[in-house]
């Protein structure tokens, strides 16, 4: 039994090191993105089984896709960004909860506060990861996209997940 515990610790440490290395490489990426046309909703629905494997039994991933959602994106980075969001959602709900992964379209008029300054009004694709957790403490909101900032205890977090998502977006 001691051997199986040691092997599990080695496996967990290896997975953690691989994840950190992948995040560091993604975060520091200088090569051009490999953009391709994909259906965002269909791509996310195909990824649900893989995303679900990182959840614990007390968490439920609920996928919601509304029609075809064509986008031009680096699909590998998209999947990594969504995985980071799902992991953050999972970690924010230690007692369990629901994580909703949704895609669709939204029309943004010019006076909509969600419309970035450098974008024209119109119809946009969206992807949302929403969890039933308590949310991020107000005092942390200004720091959540800062590389290496984490609210996780000890060595549980690298502080690169949301920084990578922000860089990707």
CSV table of N, CA and C in Angstrom, one decimal:
chain,number,residue,atom,x,y,z
A,1,UNK,N,0.8,-1.2,0.0
A,1,UNK,CA,0.0,0.0,0.0
A,1,UNK,C,0.9,1.3,0.0
A,2,UNK,N,2.0,1.2,0.7
A,2,UNK,CA,2.9,2.4,0.7
A,2,UNK,C,3.4,2.7,-0.7
A,3,UNK,N,3.7,1.6,-1.4
A,3,UNK,CA,4.2,1.8,-2.8
A,3,UNK,C,3.1,2.5,-3.7
A,4,UNK,N,1.9,2.1,-3.5
A,4,UNK,CA,0.8,2.7,-4.3
A,4,UNK,C,0.6,4.2,-4.0
A,5,UNK,N,0.8,4.5,-2.7
A,5,UNK,CA,0.7,5.9,-2.2
A,5,UNK,C,1.9,6.7,-2.8
A,6,UNK,N,3.1,6.2,-2.8
A,6,UNK,CA,4.2,6.8,-3.3
A,6,UNK,C,4.1,7.0,-4.8
A,7,UNK,N,3.6,6.0,-5.5
A,7,UNK,CA,3.4,6.1,-7.0
A,7,UNK,C,2.4,7.2,-7.3
A,8,UNK,N,1.3,7.3,-6.5
A,8,UNK,CA,0.3,8.3,-6.8
A,8,UNK,C,0.9,9.7,-6.6
A,9,UNK,N,1.7,9.8,-5.5
A,9,UNK,CA,2.4,11.1,-5.3
A,9,UNK,C,3.3,11.5,-6.4
A,10,UNK,N,4.0,10.5,-7.0
A,10,UNK,CA,4.9,10.7,-8.1
A,10,UNK,C,4.1,11.1,-9.3
A,11,UNK,N,3.0,10.4,-9.6
A,11,UNK,CA,2.1,10.7,-10.7
A,11,UNK,C,1.6,12.2,-10.6
A,12,UNK,N,1.1,12.5,-9.4
A,12,UNK,CA,0.6,13.9,-9.2
A,12,UNK,C,1.6,14.9,-9.4
A,13,UNK,N,2.8,14.7,-8.9
A,13,UNK,CA,3.9,15.7,-9.0
A,13,UNK,C,4.3,15.8,-10.5
A,14,UNK,N,4.3,14.7,-11.2
A,14,UNK,CA,4.7,14.8,-12.6
A,14,UNK,C,3.6,15.5,-13.4
A,15,UNK,N,2.3,15.3,-13.1
A,15,UNK,CA,1.2,16.0,-13.8
A,15,UNK,C,1.3,17.5,-13.5
A,16,UNK,N,1.6,17.8,-12.3
A,16,UNK,CA,1.7,19.2,-11.9
A,16,UNK,C,2.9,19.9,-12.6
A,17,UNK,N,4.0,19.2,-12.7
A,17,UNK,CA,5.2,19.8,-13.4
A,17,UNK,C,4.9,20.0,-14.9
A,18,UNK,N,4.2,19.0,-15.5
A,18,UNK,CA,3.9,19.1,-16.9
A,18,UNK,C,2.9,20.2,-17.1
A,19,UNK,N,1.9,20.4,-16.3
A,19,UNK,CA,1.0,21.4,-16.4
A,19,UNK,C,1.6,22.8,-16.3
A,20,UNK,N,2.5,23.0,-15.3
A,20,UNK,CA,3.2,24.2,-15.1
A,20,UNK,C,4.1,24.5,-16.3
A,21,UNK,N,4.8,23.5,-16.8
A,21,UNK,CA,5.7,23.7,-18.0
A,21,UNK,C,4.8,24.2,-19.2
A,22,UNK,N,3.7,23.5,-19.4
A,22,UNK,CA,2.8,23.9,-20.5
A,22,UNK,C,2.3,25.3,-20.3
A,23,UNK,N,1.9,25.7,-19.1
A,23,UNK,CA,1.4,27.0,-18.9
A,23,UNK,C,2.5,28.1,-19.1
A,24,UNK,N,3.7,27.8,-18.6
A,24,UNK,CA,4.8,28.7,-18.8
A,24,UNK,C,5.1,28.9,-20.3
A,25,UNK,N,5.1,27.8,-21.0
A,25,UNK,CA,5.4,27.9,-22.5
A,25,UNK,C,4.3,28.6,-23.2
A,26,UNK,N,3.1,28.4,-22.8
A,26,UNK,CA,1.9,29.1,-23.4
A,26,UNK,C,2.0,30.6,-23.1
A,27,UNK,N,2.3,30.9,-21.8
A,27,UNK,CA,2.3,32.3,-21.4
A,27,UNK,C,3.4,33.0,-22.1
A,28,UNK,N,4.5,32.4,-22.3
A,28,UNK,CA,5.7,33.1,-22.9
A,28,UNK,C,5.8,32.9,-24.4
A,29,UNK,N,4.7,32.4,-25.0
A,29,UNK,CA,4.7,32.1,-26.4
A,29,UNK,C,5.0,33.3,-27.2
A,30,UNK,N,6.0,33.2,-28.2
A,30,UNK,CA,6.3,34.3,-29.0
A,30,UNK,C,6.0,34.0,-30.5
A,31,UNK,N,5.7,32.7,-30.8
A,31,UNK,CA,5.4,32.3,-32.2
A,31,UNK,C,4.0,32.7,-32.5
A,32,UNK,N,3.7,32.9,-33.8
A,32,UNK,CA,2.3,33.3,-34.1
A,32,UNK,C,1.3,32.1,-33.8
A,33,UNK,N,0.1,32.5,-33.5
A,33,UNK,CA,-0.9,31.6,-33.1
A,33,UNK,C,-1.3,30.8,-34.4
A,34,UNK,N,-1.7,29.6,-34.2
A,34,UNK,CA,-2.2,28.7,-35.3
A,34,UNK,C,-3.7,28.8,-35.4
A,35,UNK,N,-4.1,29.9,-36.1
A,35,UNK,CA,-5.6,30.2,-36.2
A,35,UNK,C,-6.2,29.3,-37.2
A,36,UNK,N,-7.4,28.8,-36.9
A,36,UNK,CA,-8.2,28.0,-37.8
A,36,UNK,C,-9.7,28.3,-37.5
A,37,UNK,N,-10.5,28.0,-38.5
A,37,UNK,CA,-11.9,28.2,-38.4
A,37,UNK,C,-12.5,27.0,-37.7
A,38,UNK,N,-13.2,27.2,-36.6
A,38,UNK,CA,-13.9,26.1,-35.9
A,38,UNK,C,-15.2,26.5,-35.4
A,39,UNK,N,-16.1,25.5,-35.2
A,39,UNK,CA,-17.4,25.8,-34.6
A,39,UNK,C,-17.2,25.7,-33.1
A,40,UNK,N,-17.2,26.9,-32.4
A,40,UNK,CA,-16.9,27.0,-31.0
A,40,UNK,C,-17.8,26.0,-30.2
A,41,UNK,N,-19.1,26.0,-30.4
A,41,UNK,CA,-20.0,25.2,-29.7
A,41,UNK,C,-19.7,23.7,-29.9
A,42,UNK,N,-19.6,23.3,-31.1
A,42,UNK,CA,-19.3,21.9,-31.4
A,42,UNK,C,-18.0,21.5,-30.8
A,43,UNK,N,-17.0,22.3,-30.9
A,43,UNK,CA,-15.6,22.0,-30.3
A,43,UNK,C,-15.7,21.8,-28.8
A,44,UNK,N,-16.4,22.7,-28.1
A,44,UNK,CA,-16.6,22.6,-26.7
A,44,UNK,C,-17.3,21.4,-26.3
A,45,UNK,N,-18.4,21.0,-27.0
A,45,UNK,CA,-19.2,19.8,-26.7
A,45,UNK,C,-18.3,18.6,-26.9
A,46,UNK,N,-17.4,18.6,-27.9
A,46,UNK,CA,-16.5,17.4,-28.0
A,46,UNK,C,-15.5,17.3,-26.9
A,47,UNK,N,-15.2,18.5,-26.3
A,47,UNK,CA,-14.2,18.5,-25.2
A,47,UNK,C,-14.8,18.2,-23.8
A,48,UNK,N,-16.1,18.2,-23.7
A,48,UNK,CA,-16.8,18.0,-22.4
A,48,UNK,C,-16.3,16.7,-21.7
A,49,UNK,N,-16.2,15.6,-22.3
A,49,UNK,CA,-15.7,14.4,-21.6
A,49,UNK,C,-14.3,14.6,-21.0
A,50,UNK,N,-13.4,15.2,-21.8
A,50,UNK,CA,-12.1,15.5,-21.2
A,50,UNK,C,-12.1,16.5,-20.1
A,51,UNK,N,-12.9,17.5,-20.3
A,51,UNK,CA,-13.0,18.5,-19.2
A,51,UNK,C,-13.6,17.9,-17.9
A,52,UNK,N,-14.6,17.0,-18.1
A,52,UNK,CA,-15.2,16.3,-17.0
A,52,UNK,C,-14.3,15.5,-16.2
A,53,UNK,N,-13.3,14.9,-16.8
A,53,UNK,CA,-12.3,14.0,-16.1
A,53,UNK,C,-11.5,14.8,-15.1
A,54,UNK,N,-11.4,16.1,-15.2
A,54,UNK,CA,-10.6,16.8,-14.2
A,54,UNK,C,-11.4,17.2,-13.0
A,55,UNK,N,-12.7,16.9,-13.1
A,55,UNK,CA,-13.6,17.3,-12.0
A,55,UNK,C,-13.7,16.2,-11.0
A,56,UNK,N,-14.0,16.5,-9.8
A,56,UNK,CA,-14.3,15.5,-8.7
A,56,UNK,C,-15.7,15.1,-8.8
A,57,UNK,N,-16.1,14.0,-8.1
A,57,UNK,CA,-17.4,13.5,-8.2
A,57,UNK,C,-18.5,14.5,-7.6
A,58,UNK,N,-18.0,15.4,-6.8
A,58,UNK,CA,-19.0,16.4,-6.3
A,58,UNK,C,-19.2,17.6,-7.2
A,59,UNK,N,-18.6,17.6,-8.3
A,59,UNK,CA,-18.8,18.7,-9.3
A,59,UNK,C,-19.5,18.2,-10.5
A,60,UNK,N,-20.3,19.0,-11.1
A,60,UNK,CA,-21.0,18.6,-12.3
A,60,UNK,C,-20.8,19.7,-13.4
A,61,UNK,N,-20.4,19.2,-14.6
A,61,UNK,CA,-20.2,20.1,-15.7
A,61,UNK,C,-21.4,20.0,-16.6
A,62,UNK,N,-22.0,21.2,-16.8
A,62,UNK,CA,-23.3,21.2,-17.6
A,62,UNK,C,-22.9,22.0,-18.9
A,63,UNK,N,-22.9,21.3,-20.0
A,63,UNK,CA,-22.6,22.0,-21.3
A,63,UNK,C,-23.9,22.6,-21.9
A,64,UNK,N,-23.8,23.8,-22.5
A,64,UNK,CA,-24.9,24.4,-23.1
A,64,UNK,C,-24.4,25.1,-24.4
A,65,UNK,N,-24.8,24.6,-25.6
A,65,UNK,CA,-24.3,25.1,-26.8
A,65,UNK,C,-25.6,25.6,-27.6
A,66,UNK,N,-25.6,26.7,-28.1
A,66,UNK,CA,-26.7,27.3,-28.9
A,66,UNK,C,-26.3,27.4,-30.3
A,67,UNK,N,-26.7,26.5,-31.2
A,67,UNK,CA,-26.4,26.6,-32.6
A,67,UNK,C,-25.0,26.7,-33.0
A,68,UNK,N,-24.8,26.7,-34.3
A,68,UNK,CA,-23.4,26.9,-34.8
A,68,UNK,C,-22.8,28.2,-34.4
A,69,UNK,N,-21.5,28.1,-34.0
A,69,UNK,CA,-20.8,29.3,-33.5
A,69,UNK,C,-19.5,29.4,-34.2
A,70,UNK,N,-19.4,29.8,-35.4
A,70,UNK,CA,-18.1,29.9,-36.1
A,70,UNK,C,-17.2,31.0,-35.6
A,71,UNK,N,-15.9,30.6,-35.3
A,71,UNK,CA,-14.9,31.5,-34.9
A,71,UNK,C,-13.6,31.1,-35.5
A,72,UNK,N,-12.6,32.1,-35.6
A,72,UNK,CA,-11.3,31.8,-36.0
A,72,UNK,C,-10.4,32.0,-34.8
A,73,UNK,N,-9.7,30.9,-34.4
A,73,UNK,CA,-9.0,30.8,-33.2
A,73,UNK,C,-8.0,29.8,-33.2
A,74,UNK,N,-7.0,29.9,-32.3
A,74,UNK,CA,-6.0,28.8,-32.1
A,74,UNK,C,-6.7,27.8,-31.2
A,75,UNK,N,-7.1,26.7,-31.8
A,75,UNK,CA,-8.0,25.8,-31.0
A,75,UNK,C,-7.3,25.2,-29.8
A,76,UNK,N,-6.0,24.9,-29.9
A,76,UNK,CA,-5.2,24.4,-28.8
A,76,UNK,C,-5.2,25.4,-27.6
A,77,UNK,N,-4.9,26.6,-27.9
A,77,UNK,CA,-4.9,27.6,-26.8
A,77,UNK,C,-6.3,27.8,-26.2
A,78,UNK,N,-7.4,27.8,-27.1
A,78,UNK,CA,-8.7,27.9,-26.6
A,78,UNK,C,-9.0,26.7,-25.6
A,79,UNK,N,-8.7,25.5,-26.0
A,79,UNK,CA,-8.9,24.4,-25.1
A,79,UNK,C,-8.2,24.5,-23.8
A,80,UNK,N,-6.9,25.0,-23.8
A,80,UNK,CA,-6.2,25.2,-22.6
A,80,UNK,C,-6.8,26.3,-21.7
A,81,UNK,N,-7.3,27.4,-22.4
A,81,UNK,CA,-7.9,28.5,-21.6
A,81,UNK,C,-9.2,28.0,-20.9
A,82,UNK,N,-10.0,27.2,-21.6
A,82,UNK,CA,-11.2,26.7,-21.1
A,82,UNK,C,-10.9,25.7,-19.9
A,83,UNK,N,-9.9,24.9,-20.1
A,83,UNK,CA,-9.5,24.0,-19.1
A,83,UNK,C,-9.1,24.7,-17.8
A,84,UNK,N,-8.3,25.8,-18.0
A,84,UNK,CA,-7.9,26.6,-16.9
A,84,UNK,C,-9.1,27.2,-16.1
A,85,UNK,N,-10.1,27.7,-16.9
A,85,UNK,CA,-11.3,28.3,-16.3
A,85,UNK,C,-12.0,27.2,-15.5
A,86,UNK,N,-12.1,26.0,-16.1
A,86,UNK,CA,-12.9,24.9,-15.4
A,86,UNK,C,-12.1,24.5,-14.1
A,87,UNK,N,-10.8,24.4,-14.2
A,87,UNK,CA,-10.0,24.1,-13.0
A,87,UNK,C,-10.2,25.1,-11.9
A,88,UNK,N,-10.2,26.4,-12.3
A,88,UNK,CA,-10.4,27.5,-11.3
A,88,UNK,C,-11.8,27.4,-10.7
A,89,UNK,N,-12.8,27.1,-11.5
A,89,UNK,CA,-14.1,26.9,-11.0
A,89,UNK,C,-14.2,25.7,-10.0
A,90,UNK,N,-13.6,24.6,-10.4
A,90,UNK,CA,-13.6,23.4,-9.5
A,90,UNK,C,-12.9,23.8,-8.2
A,91,UNK,N,-11.7,24.4,-8.3
A,91,UNK,CA,-11.0,24.7,-7.1
A,91,UNK,C,-11.7,25.7,-6.2
A,92,UNK,N,-12.6,26.6,-6.8
A,92,UNK,CA,-13.3,27.6,-6.0
A,92,UNK,C,-14.5,27.0,-5.2
A,93,UNK,N,-14.8,25.7,-5.5
A,93,UNK,CA,-15.9,25.1,-4.9
A,93,UNK,C,-15.5,23.7,-4.2
A,94,UNK,N,-14.8,23.8,-3.1
A,94,UNK,CA,-14.2,22.6,-2.5
A,94,UNK,C,-15.3,21.6,-2.1
A,95,UNK,N,-16.5,22.1,-1.8
A,95,UNK,CA,-17.6,21.3,-1.3
A,95,UNK,C,-18.4,20.7,-2.5
A,96,UNK,N,-18.1,21.1,-3.7
A,96,UNK,CA,-18.8,20.7,-4.9
A,96,UNK,C,-19.7,21.8,-5.4
A,97,UNK,N,-20.2,21.5,-6.6
A,97,UNK,CA,-21.1,22.5,-7.2
A,97,UNK,C,-21.3,22.3,-8.7
A,98,UNK,N,-21.9,23.2,-9.4
A,98,UNK,CA,-22.2,23.1,-10.8
A,98,UNK,C,-21.3,24.1,-11.6
A,99,UNK,N,-20.8,23.6,-12.7
A,99,UNK,CA,-20.0,24.4,-13.6
A,99,UNK,C,-20.7,24.4,-14.9
A,100,UNK,N,-21.1,25.5,-15.4
A,100,UNK,CA,-21.8,25.6,-16.7
A,100,UNK,C,-20.9,26.1,-17.8
A,101,UNK,N,-20.7,25.4,-18.9
A,101,UNK,CA,-19.9,25.8,-20.0
A,101,UNK,C,-20.9,26.1,-21.1
A,102,UNK,N,-21.0,27.3,-21.5
A,102,UNK,CA,-21.9,27.7,-22.6
A,102,UNK,C,-21.3,28.5,-23.7
A,103,UNK,N,-21.8,28.3,-24.9
A,103,UNK,CA,-21.4,29.1,-26.1
A,103,UNK,C,-22.6,29.5,-26.8
A,104,UNK,N,-22.4,30.6,-27.6
A,104,UNK,CA,-23.6,31.1,-28.3
A,104,UNK,C,-23.2,32.4,-29.0
A,105,UNK,N,-24.2,33.2,-29.3
A,105,UNK,CA,-24.0,34.5,-29.9
A,105,UNK,C,-24.7,35.6,-29.0
A,106,UNK,N,-24.1,36.8,-29.2
A,106,UNK,CA,-24.7,37.9,-28.5
A,106,UNK,C,-24.5,39.1,-29.4
A,107,UNK,N,-25.6,40.0,-29.5
A,107,UNK,CA,-25.5,41.2,-30.2
A,107,UNK,C,-25.2,42.3,-29.3
A,108,UNK,N,-24.1,43.1,-29.6
A,108,UNK,CA,-23.7,44.2,-28.8
A,108,UNK,C,-23.8,45.5,-29.5
A,109,UNK,N,-24.8,46.4,-29.0
A,109,UNK,CA,-24.9,47.7,-29.6
A,109,UNK,C,-23.7,48.6,-29.2
A,110,UNK,N,-23.6,49.7,-29.8
A,110,UNK,CA,-22.4,50.6,-29.5
A,110,UNK,C,-22.3,51.1,-28.1
A,111,UNK,N,-23.5,51.2,-27.4
A,111,UNK,CA,-23.5,51.7,-26.0
A,111,UNK,C,-23.4,50.6,-25.0
A,112,UNK,N,-23.2,49.3,-25.4
A,112,UNK,CA,-23.1,48.2,-24.5
A,112,UNK,C,-21.8,48.3,-23.7
A,113,UNK,N,-21.8,48.2,-22.4
A,113,UNK,CA,-20.5,48.3,-21.7
A,113,UNK,C,-19.6,47.1,-21.9
A,114,UNK,N,-20.2,46.0,-22.4
A,114,UNK,CA,-19.4,44.8,-22.6
A,114,UNK,C,-18.6,44.9,-23.9
A,115,UNK,N,-18.9,45.9,-24.8
A,115,UNK,CA,-18.2,46.0,-26.0
A,115,UNK,C,-16.9,46.7,-25.8
A,116,UNK,N,-15.8,46.1,-26.1
A,116,UNK,CA,-14.4,46.7,-26.0
A,116,UNK,C,-14.3,48.0,-26.8
A,117,UNK,N,-13.5,48.9,-26.4
A,117,UNK,CA,-13.4,50.2,-27.1
A,117,UNK,C,-12.9,50.1,-28.5
A,118,UNK,N,-12.1,49.0,-28.8
A,118,UNK,CA,-11.6,48.9,-30.2
A,118,UNK,C,-12.4,48.0,-31.1
A,119,UNK,N,-13.7,47.7,-30.7
A,119,UNK,CA,-14.5,46.8,-31.5
A,119,UNK,C,-15.8,47.6,-31.9
A,120,UNK,N,-16.3,47.2,-33.1
A,120,UNK,CA,-17.5,47.7,-33.6
A,120,UNK,C,-18.7,47.0,-33.1
A,121,UNK,N,-19.8,47.6,-33.0
A,121,UNK,CA,-21.1,46.9,-32.6
A,121,UNK,C,-21.4,45.8,-33.5
A,122,UNK,N,-22.1,44.8,-33.1
A,122,UNK,CA,-22.4,43.7,-34.0
A,122,UNK,C,-22.7,42.4,-33.2
A,123,UNK,N,-22.7,41.3,-34.0
A,123,UNK,CA,-23.0,40.0,-33.4
A,123,UNK,C,-21.6,39.3,-33.2
A,124,UNK,N,-21.5,38.8,-31.9
A,124,UNK,CA,-20.2,38.2,-31.5
A,124,UNK,C,-20.5,36.8,-30.9
A,125,UNK,N,-19.6,35.9,-31.1
A,125,UNK,CA,-19.6,34.6,-30.4
A,125,UNK,C,-19.2,34.8,-29.0
A,126,UNK,N,-19.7,34.0,-28.1
A,126,UNK,CA,-19.2,34.1,-26.7
A,126,UNK,C,-19.0,32.6,-26.2
A,127,UNK,N,-18.2,32.6,-25.2
A,127,UNK,CA,-18.0,31.3,-24.4
A,127,UNK,C,-18.0,31.8,-23.0
A,128,UNK,N,-18.7,31.0,-22.1
A,128,UNK,CA,-18.8,31.4,-20.7
A,128,UNK,C,-18.6,30.1,-19.9
A,129,UNK,N,-17.8,30.3,-18.8
A,129,UNK,CA,-17.7,29.3,-17.8
A,129,UNK,C,-18.2,29.9,-16.5
A,130,UNK,N,-19.3,29.4,-16.0
A,130,UNK,CA,-19.9,30.0,-14.8
A,130,UNK,C,-20.1,28.9,-13.8
A,131,UNK,N,-19.7,29.2,-12.5
A,131,UNK,CA,-19.8,28.2,-11.5
A,131,UNK,C,-20.7,28.7,-10.4
A,132,UNK,N,-21.1,27.8,-9.5
A,132,UNK,CA,-22.0,28.1,-8.4
A,132,UNK,C,-21.3,28.4,-7.1
A,133,UNK,N,-20.0,28.7,-7.2
A,133,UNK,CA,-19.2,29.1,-6.1
A,133,UNK,C,-19.5,30.5,-5.6
A,134,UNK,N,-18.8,30.9,-4.5
A,134,UNK,CA,-19.1,32.2,-3.9
A,134,UNK,C,-18.5,33.4,-4.7
A,135,UNK,N,-17.6,33.1,-5.6
A,135,UNK,CA,-17.0,34.2,-6.4
A,135,UNK,C,-15.7,34.6,-5.9
A,136,UNK,N,-15.1,35.6,-6.6
A,136,UNK,CA,-13.8,36.1,-6.2
A,136,UNK,C,-13.9,37.2,-5.3
A,137,UNK,N,-13.1,37.2,-4.2
A,137,UNK,CA,-13.2,38.3,-3.2
A,137,UNK,C,-12.8,39.6,-3.9
A,138,UNK,N,-13.6,40.6,-3.5
A,138,UNK,CA,-13.4,42.0,-4.1
A,138,UNK,C,-12.0,42.5,-4.1
A,139,UNK,N,-11.3,42.2,-3.0
A,139,UNK,CA,-9.9,42.7,-2.8
A,139,UNK,C,-9.0,42.0,-3.8
A,140,UNK,N,-9.4,40.9,-4.4
A,140,UNK,CA,-8.5,40.2,-5.4
A,140,UNK,C,-8.8,40.6,-6.8
A,141,UNK,N,-9.9,41.2,-7.1
A,141,UNK,CA,-10.3,41.4,-8.5
A,141,UNK,C,-9.3,42.1,-9.4
A,142,UNK,N,-8.6,43.1,-8.9
A,142,UNK,CA,-7.6,43.8,-9.7
A,142,UNK,C,-6.4,43.0,-9.9
A,143,UNK,N,-6.2,41.9,-9.2
A,143,UNK,CA,-4.9,41.1,-9.4
A,143,UNK,C,-5.1,39.8,-10.1
A,144,UNK,N,-6.3,39.4,-10.4
A,144,UNK,CA,-6.6,38.0,-10.8
A,144,UNK,C,-5.9,37.7,-12.2
A,145,UNK,N,-5.6,38.6,-13.0
A,145,UNK,CA,-4.9,38.4,-14.3
A,145,UNK,C,-3.4,38.6,-14.2
A,146,UNK,N,-2.9,38.9,-13.0
A,146,UNK,CA,-1.5,39.2,-12.9
A,146,UNK,C,-0.7,37.8,-12.8
A,147,UNK,N,0.3,37.7,-13.6
A,147,UNK,CA,1.0,36.4,-13.6
A,147,UNK,C,1.6,36.1,-12.2
A,148,UNK,N,1.4,34.9,-11.8
A,148,UNK,CA,1.9,34.3,-10.5
A,148,UNK,C,1.1,34.7,-9.3
A,149,UNK,N,0.0,35.5,-9.5
A,149,UNK,CA,-0.9,35.8,-8.4
A,149,UNK,C,-1.8,34.6,-8.2
A,150,UNK,N,-1.9,34.2,-7.0
A,150,UNK,CA,-2.8,33.1,-6.6
A,150,UNK,C,-3.4,33.3,-5.2
A,151,UNK,N,-4.6,32.8,-5.0
A,151,UNK,CA,-5.2,32.8,-3.7
A,151,UNK,C,-5.2,31.4,-3.1
A,152,UNK,N,-4.6,30.5,-3.8
A,152,UNK,CA,-4.6,29.1,-3.3
A,152,UNK,C,-3.5,28.9,-2.3
A,153,UNK,N,-3.7,28.0,-1.4
A,153,UNK,CA,-2.8,27.7,-0.3
A,153,UNK,C,-1.6,27.0,-0.8
A,154,UNK,N,-0.5,27.2,-0.1
A,154,UNK,CA,0.7,26.4,-0.3
A,154,UNK,C,1.2,26.3,-1.8
A,155,UNK,N,1.4,25.1,-2.3
A,155,UNK,CA,1.8,24.9,-3.6
A,155,UNK,C,0.7,24.4,-4.5
A,156,UNK,N,-0.5,24.8,-4.2
A,156,UNK,CA,-1.6,24.3,-5.0
A,156,UNK,C,-1.8,25.1,-6.3
A,157,UNK,N,-1.4,26.3,-6.4
A,157,UNK,CA,-1.6,27.1,-7.6
A,157,UNK,C,-0.4,27.8,-8.1
A,158,UNK,N,-0.3,27.9,-9.4
A,158,UNK,CA,0.9,28.6,-10.0
A,158,UNK,C,0.6,30.1,-10.3
A,159,UNK,N,-0.7,30.5,-10.3
A,159,UNK,CA,-1.0,31.9,-10.6
A,159,UNK,C,-0.8,32.2,-12.1
A,160,UNK,N,-0.8,31.2,-12.9
A,160,UNK,CA,-0.7,31.4,-14.4
A,160,UNK,C,-2.0,31.1,-15.1
A,161,UNK,N,-2.9,30.4,-14.5
A,161,UNK,CA,-4.2,30.0,-15.2
A,161,UNK,C,-4.9,31.2,-15.8
A,162,UNK,N,-5.3,32.1,-15.0
A,162,UNK,CA,-6.1,33.3,-15.4
A,162,UNK,C,-5.3,34.3,-16.2
A,163,UNK,N,-4.0,34.4,-15.9
A,163,UNK,CA,-3.1,35.2,-16.7
A,163,UNK,C,-3.0,34.7,-18.2
A,164,UNK,N,-3.0,33.4,-18.3
A,164,UNK,CA,-2.9,32.8,-19.6
A,164,UNK,C,-4.2,33.0,-20.4
A,165,UNK,N,-5.4,32.8,-19.7
A,165,UNK,CA,-6.7,33.0,-20.3
A,165,UNK,C,-6.8,34.5,-20.7
A,166,UNK,N,-6.3,35.4,-19.9
A,166,UNK,CA,-6.4,36.8,-20.3
A,166,UNK,C,-5.5,37.1,-21.5
A,167,UNK,N,-4.3,36.6,-21.5
A,167,UNK,CA,-3.4,36.7,-22.7
A,167,UNK,C,-4.0,36.1,-24.0
A,168,UNK,N,-4.7,35.0,-23.8
A,168,UNK,CA,-5.3,34.4,-25.0
A,168,UNK,C,-6.5,35.2,-25.5
A,169,UNK,N,-7.3,35.7,-24.5
A,169,UNK,CA,-8.5,36.5,-24.9
A,169,UNK,C,-8.1,37.8,-25.6
